[in-house]
mmCIF file of C-alpha atoms in Angstrom:
data_model
loop_
_atom_site.group_PDB
_atom_site.id
_atom_site.type_symbol
_atom_site.label_atom_id
_atom_site.label_comp_id
_atom_site.label_asym_id
_atom_site.label_seq_id
_atom_site.Cartn_x
_atom_site.Cartn_y
_atom_site.Cartn_z
ATOM 1 C CA UNK A 1 34.007 43.527 36.791
ATOM 2 C CA UNK A 2 31.060 45.693 35.523
ATOM 3 C CA UNK A 3 31.266 48.210 32.880
ATOM 4 C CA UNK A 4 29.549 51.622 33.457
ATOM 5 C CA UNK A 5 25.826 51.441 33.585
ATOM 6 C CA UNK A 6 24.323 51.831 30.215
ATOM 7 C CA UNK A 7 22.063 54.546 29.568
ATOM 8 C CA UNK A 8 23.329 56.759 32.495
ATOM 9 C CA UNK A 9 23.896 60.357 31.233
ATOM 10 C CA UNK A 10 25.820 62.599 33.452
ATOM 11 C CA UNK A 11 26.103 66.289 31.780
ATOM 12 C CA UNK A 12 29.351 67.901 32.048
ATOM 13 C CA UNK A 13 27.981 70.756 34.095
ATOM 14 C CA UNK A 14 27.230 68.319 36.987
ATOM 15 C CA UNK A 15 30.758 67.119 36.941
ATOM 16 C CA UNK A 16 33.208 69.630 35.727
ATOM 17 C CA UNK A 17 31.715 72.786 37.123
ATOM 18 C CA UNK A 18 32.070 73.125 40.832
ATOM 19 C CA UNK A 19 28.775 73.304 42.420
ATOM 20 C CA UNK A 20 29.912 74.688 45.747
ATOM 21 C CA UNK A 21 32.812 75.686 47.843
ATOM 22 C CA UNK A 22 33.877 73.623 50.949
ATOM 23 C CA UNK A 23 30.941 73.187 53.356
ATOM 24 C CA UNK A 24 30.547 75.468 56.385
ATOM 25 C CA UNK A 25 32.524 78.213 54.612
ATOM 26 C CA UNK A 26 32.006 81.920 55.642
ATOM 27 C CA UNK A 27 32.671 84.778 53.452
ATOM 28 C CA UNK A 28 35.037 87.528 54.866
ATOM 29 C CA UNK A 29 34.357 91.156 54.224
ATOM 30 C CA UNK A 30 35.878 92.372 50.938
ATOM 31 C CA UNK A 31 38.338 95.221 51.046
ATOM 32 C CA UNK A 32 37.148 98.802 50.357
ATOM 33 C CA UNK A 33 37.260 99.898 46.755
ATOM 34 C CA UNK A 34 40.012 102.535 46.209
ATOM 35 C CA UNK A 35 37.872 104.642 44.014
ATOM 36 C CA UNK A 36 35.399 105.529 46.723
ATOM 37 C CA UNK A 37 35.454 109.150 48.292
ATOM 38 C CA UNK A 38 36.336 109.667 51.849
ATOM 39 C CA UNK A 39 32.838 110.663 52.549
ATOM 40 C CA UNK A 40 31.629 107.392 51.244
ATOM 41 C CA UNK A 41 34.095 105.501 53.236
ATOM 42 C CA UNK A 42 33.112 107.443 56.496
ATOM 43 C CA UNK A 43 29.295 106.895 55.819
ATOM 44 C CA UNK A 44 27.660 104.693 58.355
ATOM 45 C CA UNK A 45 24.935 103.706 55.872
ATOM 46 C CA UNK A 46 27.585 102.188 53.543
ATOM 47 C CA UNK A 47 27.754 98.667 55.187
ATOM 48 C CA UNK A 48 29.707 95.728 53.765
ATOM 49 C CA UNK A 49 27.357 93.434 51.876
ATOM 50 C CA UNK A 50 29.544 90.277 52.749
ATOM 51 C CA UNK A 51 29.000 91.065 56.329
ATOM 52 C CA UNK A 52 25.304 91.121 55.822
ATOM 53 C CA UNK A 53 25.631 87.764 54.130
ATOM 54 C CA UNK A 54 27.436 86.364 57.144
ATOM 55 C CA UNK A 55 24.682 87.740 59.534
ATOM 56 C CA UNK A 56 21.963 86.051 57.367
ATOM 57 C CA UNK A 57 23.758 82.719 57.207
ATOM 58 C CA UNK A 58 24.199 82.748 60.966
ATOM 59 C CA UNK A 59 20.571 83.404 61.296
ATOM 60 C CA UNK A 60 19.700 80.385 59.224
ATOM 61 C CA UNK A 61 21.984 78.271 61.197
ATOM 62 C CA UNK A 62 20.384 79.281 64.336
ATOM 63 C CA UNK A 63 17.016 78.887 63.001
ATOM 64 C CA UNK A 64 17.901 75.254 62.168
ATOM 65 C CA UNK A 65 18.888 74.604 65.668
ATOM 66 C CA UNK A 66 15.745 75.943 66.835
ATOM 67 C CA UNK A 67 13.781 73.826 64.311
ATOM 68 C CA UNK A 68 15.685 70.665 65.249
ATOM 69 C CA UNK A 69 14.872 71.211 68.925
ATOM 70 C CA UNK A 70 11.143 71.752 68.134
ATOM 71 C CA UNK A 71 11.125 68.545 65.826
ATOM 72 C CA UNK A 72 12.650 66.394 68.740
ATOM 73 C CA UNK A 73 9.858 67.511 71.070
ATOM 74 C CA UNK A 74 7.068 67.053 68.481
ATOM 75 C CA UNK A 75 4.370 64.582 69.530
ATOM 76 C CA UNK A 76 1.494 65.437 67.145
ATOM 77 C CA UNK A 77 1.221 61.949 65.800
ATOM 78 C CA UNK A 78 0.849 60.545 69.300
ATOM 79 C CA UNK A 79 -2.005 63.231 70.024
ATOM 80 C CA UNK A 80 -3.715 62.068 66.801
ATOM 81 C CA UNK A 81 -3.457 58.475 67.745
ATOM 82 C CA UNK A 82 -1.326 57.526 64.798
ATOM 83 C CA UNK A 83 1.419 55.965 66.758
ATOM 84 C CA UNK A 84 1.867 55.077 70.519
ATOM 85 C CA UNK A 85 5.073 56.885 71.295
ATOM 86 C CA UNK A 86 7.075 59.809 69.728
ATOM 87 C CA UNK A 87 10.836 59.312 68.788
ATOM 88 C CA UNK A 88 11.603 61.883 66.097
ATOM 89 C CA UNK A 89 14.884 60.769 64.412
ATOM 90 C CA UNK A 90 17.134 62.666 62.138
ATOM 91 C CA UNK A 91 20.765 63.863 62.070
ATOM 92 C CA UNK A 92 22.898 66.496 60.444
ATOM 93 C CA UNK A 93 23.947 70.150 60.716
ATOM 94 C CA UNK A 94 23.591 73.342 58.570
ATOM 95 C CA UNK A 95 25.814 73.666 55.543
ATOM 96 C CA UNK A 96 25.686 69.950 54.544
ATOM 97 C CA UNK A 97 25.901 69.583 50.807
ATOM 98 C CA UNK A 98 24.018 66.254 50.645
ATOM 99 C CA UNK A 99 20.681 65.725 51.985
ATOM 100 C CA UNK A 100 19.164 62.099 52.169
ATOM 101 C CA UNK A 101 15.501 61.563 52.526
ATOM 102 C CA UNK A 102 14.306 58.071 53.692
ATOM 103 C CA UNK A 103 10.816 56.548 54.457
ATOM 104 C CA UNK A 104 10.841 56.273 58.404
ATOM 105 C CA UNK A 105 12.974 55.234 61.335
ATOM 106 C CA UNK A 106 12.981 51.483 62.225
ATOM 107 C CA UNK A 107 13.000 49.702 65.504
ATOM 108 C CA UNK A 108 16.728 50.265 65.909
ATOM 109 C CA UNK A 109 16.579 53.806 65.084
ATOM 110 C CA UNK A 110 13.817 54.191 67.813
ATOM 111 C CA UNK A 111 16.256 53.176 70.320
ATOM 112 C CA UNK A 112 19.499 54.737 69.007
ATOM 113 C CA UNK A 113 17.665 57.969 67.610
ATOM 114 C CA UNK A 114 20.273 57.936 64.693
ATOM 115 C CA UNK A 115 19.048 57.512 61.137
ATOM 116 C CA UNK A 116 19.892 54.302 59.292
ATOM 117 C CA UNK A 117 21.664 52.694 62.441
ATOM 118 C CA UNK A 118 20.300 49.287 61.724
ATOM 119 C CA UNK A 119 21.040 46.452 59.135
ATOM 120 C CA UNK A 120 19.697 48.659 56.286
ATOM 121 C CA UNK A 121 21.986 51.430 57.557
ATOM 122 C CA UNK A 122 24.951 49.285 57.441
ATOM 123 C CA UNK A 123 24.133 48.378 53.790
ATOM 124 C CA UNK A 124 23.703 52.177 52.885
ATOM 125 C CA UNK A 125 27.051 52.872 54.473
ATOM 126 C CA UNK A 126 28.539 50.229 52.283
ATOM 127 C CA UNK A 127 26.902 51.706 49.275
ATOM 128 C CA UNK A 128 28.417 55.270 50.095
ATOM 129 C CA UNK A 129 31.936 53.955 50.465
ATOM 130 C CA UNK A 130 31.431 52.099 47.057
ATOM 131 C CA UNK A 131 30.375 55.615 45.579
ATOM 132 C CA UNK A 132 33.611 57.146 46.862
ATOM 133 C CA UNK A 133 33.165 58.622 50.134
ATOM 134 C CA UNK A 134 36.339 57.727 52.504
ATOM 135 C CA UNK A 135 34.178 56.216 55.035
ATOM 136 C CA UNK A 136 30.573 55.894 56.391
ATOM 137 C CA UNK A 137 31.745 58.665 58.844
ATOM 138 C CA UNK A 138 32.714 60.955 56.114
ATOM 139 C CA UNK A 139 29.426 60.171 54.357
ATOM 140 C CA UNK A 140 27.413 61.303 57.464
ATOM 141 C CA UNK A 141 29.566 64.195 58.114
ATOM 142 C CA UNK A 142 28.715 65.619 54.775
ATOM 143 C CA UNK A 143 25.035 64.567 54.715
ATOM 144 C CA UNK A 144 21.861 65.731 56.553
ATOM 145 C CA UNK A 145 19.675 62.488 57.111
ATOM 146 C CA UNK A 146 15.976 62.770 57.596
ATOM 147 C CA UNK A 147 12.765 60.963 56.612
ATOM 148 C CA UNK A 148 9.091 61.506 55.424
ATOM 149 C CA UNK A 149 8.121 60.307 58.714
ATOM 150 C CA UNK A 150 10.112 61.318 61.757
ATOM 151 C CA UNK A 151 9.097 58.429 64.140
ATOM 152 C CA UNK A 152 8.854 54.658 63.970
ATOM 153 C CA UNK A 153 5.574 53.749 62.491
ATOM 154 C CA UNK A 154 5.549 50.297 64.317
ATOM 155 C CA UNK A 155 5.727 46.692 62.991
ATOM 156 C CA UNK A 156 3.101 45.066 60.772
ATOM 157 C CA UNK A 157 0.611 42.515 62.104
ATOM 158 C CA UNK A 158 2.718 39.437 61.046
ATOM 159 C CA UNK A 159 5.924 41.013 62.680
ATOM 160 C CA UNK A 160 7.681 40.537 59.353
ATOM 161 C CA UNK A 161 8.440 44.104 58.574
ATOM 162 C CA UNK A 162 7.665 47.618 59.509
ATOM 163 C CA UNK A 163 4.418 49.376 58.741
ATOM 164 C CA UNK A 164 4.365 51.713 55.706
ATOM 165 C CA UNK A 165 4.265 55.473 57.045
ATOM 166 C CA UNK A 166 0.583 56.397 57.315
ATOM 167 C CA UNK A 167 -0.310 59.267 54.875
ATOM 168 C CA UNK A 168 -1.543 61.263 57.972
ATOM 169 C CA UNK A 169 1.864 61.036 59.593
ATOM 170 C CA UNK A 170 3.738 62.025 56.504
ATOM 171 C CA UNK A 171 1.537 64.917 56.258
ATOM 172 C CA UNK A 172 2.156 65.900 59.797
ATOM 173 C CA UNK A 173 5.981 65.611 59.222
ATOM 174 C CA UNK A 174 6.163 67.526 55.963
ATOM 175 C CA UNK A 175 6.662 70.904 57.242
ATOM 176 C CA UNK A 176 9.838 69.668 59.067
ATOM 177 C CA UNK A 177 11.218 68.525 55.793
ATOM 178 C CA UNK A 178 10.242 71.677 53.808
ATOM 179 C CA UNK A 179 11.887 73.882 56.515
ATOM 180 C CA UNK A 180 14.980 71.882 56.643
ATOM 181 C CA UNK A 181 15.646 72.009 52.898
ATOM 182 C CA UNK A 182 14.634 75.712 52.916
ATOM 183 C CA UNK A 183 17.426 76.517 55.639
ATOM 184 C CA UNK A 184 20.195 73.868 54.473
ATOM 185 C CA UNK A 185 19.868 74.361 50.641
ATOM 186 C CA UNK A 186 21.476 71.108 49.829
ATOM 187 C CA UNK A 187 23.283 70.757 46.415
ATOM 188 C CA UNK A 188 22.253 66.909 46.287
ATOM 189 C CA UNK A 189 19.103 65.039 47.256
ATOM 190 C CA UNK A 190 19.520 61.539 47.877
ATOM 191 C CA UNK A 191 15.980 59.801 47.600
ATOM 192 C CA UNK A 192 15.898 56.210 49.162
ATOM 193 C CA UNK A 193 13.007 54.212 48.425
ATOM 194 C CA UNK A 194 9.778 54.579 46.609
ATOM 195 C CA UNK A 195 8.062 56.803 48.859
ATOM 196 C CA UNK A 196 10.852 59.373 49.078
ATOM 197 C CA UNK A 197 11.340 59.287 45.174
ATOM 198 C CA UNK A 198 7.569 59.700 44.725
ATOM 199 C CA UNK A 199 7.469 62.707 47.143
ATOM 200 C CA UNK A 200 9.992 64.711 44.804
ATOM 201 C CA UNK A 201 9.580 63.110 41.286
ATOM 202 C CA UNK A 202 6.074 61.848 41.313
ATOM 203 C CA UNK A 203 4.985 58.087 41.015
ATOM 204 C CA UNK A 204 7.167 55.946 38.541
ATOM 205 C CA UNK A 205 8.977 52.569 38.510
ATOM 206 C CA UNK A 206 12.320 52.259 40.155
ATOM 207 C CA UNK A 207 13.780 50.961 36.763
ATOM 208 C CA UNK A 208 13.195 54.477 35.244
ATOM 209 C CA UNK A 209 14.592 56.296 38.175
ATOM 210 C CA UNK A 210 17.666 54.403 39.706
ATOM 211 C CA UNK A 211 20.820 55.025 37.594
ATOM 212 C CA UNK A 212 19.748 58.563 36.562
ATOM 213 C CA UNK A 213 19.891 61.957 38.295
ATOM 214 C CA UNK A 214 17.121 64.589 37.984
ATOM 215 C CA UNK A 215 16.974 68.377 38.457
ATOM 216 C CA UNK A 216 19.996 70.943 38.947
ATOM 217 C CA UNK A 217 19.164 72.784 42.091
ATOM 218 C CA UNK A 218 19.326 70.400 44.022
ATOM 219 C CA UNK A 219 20.493 67.386 41.980
ATOM 220 C CA UNK A 220 18.280 64.421 42.845
ATOM 221 C CA UNK A 221 19.781 61.054 42.825
ATOM 222 C CA UNK A 222 17.200 58.121 43.475
ATOM 223 C CA UNK A 223 18.310 54.837 45.234
ATOM 224 C CA UNK A 224 16.330 51.706 46.244
ATOM 225 C CA UNK A 225 15.903 51.103 49.706
ATOM 226 C CA UNK A 226 18.804 49.193 51.276
ATOM 227 C CA UNK A 227 16.476 46.956 53.417
ATOM 228 C CA UNK A 228 17.050 43.172 53.127
ATOM 229 C CA UNK A 229 13.373 42.711 52.441
ATOM 230 C CA UNK A 230 13.466 44.447 49.122
ATOM 231 C CA UNK A 231 13.831 41.801 46.241
ATOM 232 C CA UNK A 232 14.550 44.506 43.686
ATOM 233 C CA UNK A 233 18.237 44.028 43.639
ATOM 234 C CA UNK A 234 17.847 40.358 43.090
ATOM 235 C CA UNK A 235 17.905 41.265 39.299
ATOM 236 C CA UNK A 236 21.267 41.704 37.832
ATOM 237 C CA UNK A 237 20.131 44.532 35.669
ATOM 238 C CA UNK A 238 18.754 46.487 38.770
ATOM 239 C CA UNK A 239 22.190 46.024 40.534
ATOM 240 C CA UNK A 240 23.730 47.573 37.459
ATOM 241 C CA UNK A 241 21.304 50.606 37.801
ATOM 242 C CA UNK A 242 22.393 50.831 41.522
ATOM 243 C CA UNK A 243 26.037 50.808 40.389
ATOM 244 C CA UNK A 244 25.228 53.748 37.941
ATOM 245 C CA UNK A 245 23.545 55.713 40.710
ATOM 246 C CA UNK A 246 26.527 55.291 43.074
ATOM 247 C CA UNK A 247 28.865 56.342 40.103
ATOM 248 C CA UNK A 248 26.799 59.434 39.882
ATOM 249 C CA UNK A 249 27.136 60.180 43.605
ATOM 250 C CA UNK A 250 30.813 59.464 43.521
ATOM 251 C CA UNK A 251 31.135 62.249 40.738
ATOM 252 C CA UNK A 252 29.140 64.717 43.017
ATOM 253 C CA UNK A 253 31.148 63.683 46.092
ATOM 254 C CA UNK A 254 34.318 64.786 44.062
ATOM 255 C CA UNK A 255 32.753 68.040 43.028
ATOM 256 C CA UNK A 256 31.146 69.198 46.333
ATOM 257 C CA UNK A 257 33.104 67.708 49.300
ATOM 258 C CA UNK A 258 36.683 68.823 50.033
ATOM 259 C CA UNK A 259 39.277 66.346 49.195
ATOM 260 C CA UNK A 260 40.602 64.080 52.004
ATOM 261 C CA UNK A 261 43.577 65.281 53.728
ATOM 262 C CA UNK A 262 46.881 63.321 53.111
ATOM 263 C CA UNK A 263 48.607 61.719 55.960
ATOM 264 C CA UNK A 264 52.038 62.610 56.686
ATOM 265 C CA UNK A 265 54.885 60.114 56.914
ATOM 266 C CA UNK A 266 54.552 60.177 60.599
ATOM 267 C CA UNK A 267 51.126 58.624 60.234
ATOM 268 C CA UNK A 268 52.128 56.013 57.856
ATOM 269 C CA UNK A 269 52.654 57.595 54.529
ATOM 270 C CA UNK A 270 50.376 59.309 52.082
ATOM 271 C CA UNK A 271 46.826 58.379 51.570
ATOM 272 C CA UNK A 272 45.350 57.984 47.986
ATOM 273 C CA UNK A 273 42.233 60.013 47.209
ATOM 274 C CA UNK A 274 38.931 58.193 46.944
ATOM 275 C CA UNK A 275 38.945 58.032 43.205
ATOM 276 C CA UNK A 276 42.462 56.660 42.928
ATOM 277 C CA UNK A 277 41.799 54.025 45.550
ATOM 278 C CA UNK A 278 38.619 52.918 43.857
ATOM 279 C CA UNK A 279 40.262 52.740 40.574
ATOM 280 C CA UNK A 280 43.141 50.689 42.132
ATOM 281 C CA UNK A 281 40.407 48.260 43.600
ATOM 282 C CA UNK A 282 38.813 47.733 40.355
ATOM 283 C CA UNK A 283 42.221 46.902 38.754
ATOM 284 C CA UNK A 284 42.830 44.360 41.437
ATOM 285 C CA UNK A 285 39.590 42.737 40.834
ATOM 286 C CA UNK A 286 40.218 42.574 37.015
ATOM 287 C CA UNK A 287 43.431 40.948 37.638
ATOM 288 C CA UNK A 288 41.710 38.428 39.952
#
């Protein structure tokens, strides 16, 4: 069984200090302070600041829905002759504490219109369960998933893999990503693959990125691409780096996402939280 990844530093403020409350939480108006005069309480101009906050938040959520509808209808890259058909693919809702940025949809996603629904997506789901999410469904429930290029770029000439997203397409799609980040304000950015990592951190080798976290608002956690074509994970040292990155995500998941509800005895007894279950699994492996 592996030991914690060497060289992975995780400042206490990212683990011990809660970064956010439960997702999709709205603030109720606070009671009137008792020291205000009757004239102040009766004044129409003396509105409750939390009520204004609720109004602003509702406006951002509605704005995101409009943005999503516009993105799904986008065909700019088709008009520019970059791709033959438009199939914008993304998934998520306002208030998600995690935001995953990938490279581009693949052929499976072109049909399903669901991010990471192919073989690479199944591997990503396994990684997230390793990190501490209760299931792939829970991970997707707490995560907005998008990509630098929103449509399938096509297969390469040999048919051995997908084309790299053309710079022109990435430029066309950049405003969608920027607007989503502005509206959702995620606490954690999961950067999958070199292109996504370079978009936020600049160029650099994966060895210097995976297993570490960057920034504070949001925290950025780089990951290698889960595609089977990547040989980067063939190196045991790189697999250790991936394990360190998943450990960081597990810490953040415990800080940001609500704890799973325990099942009653009618449902078959209590359910262990993710951290306990993972520790139990590790202990069983050590015994084996």
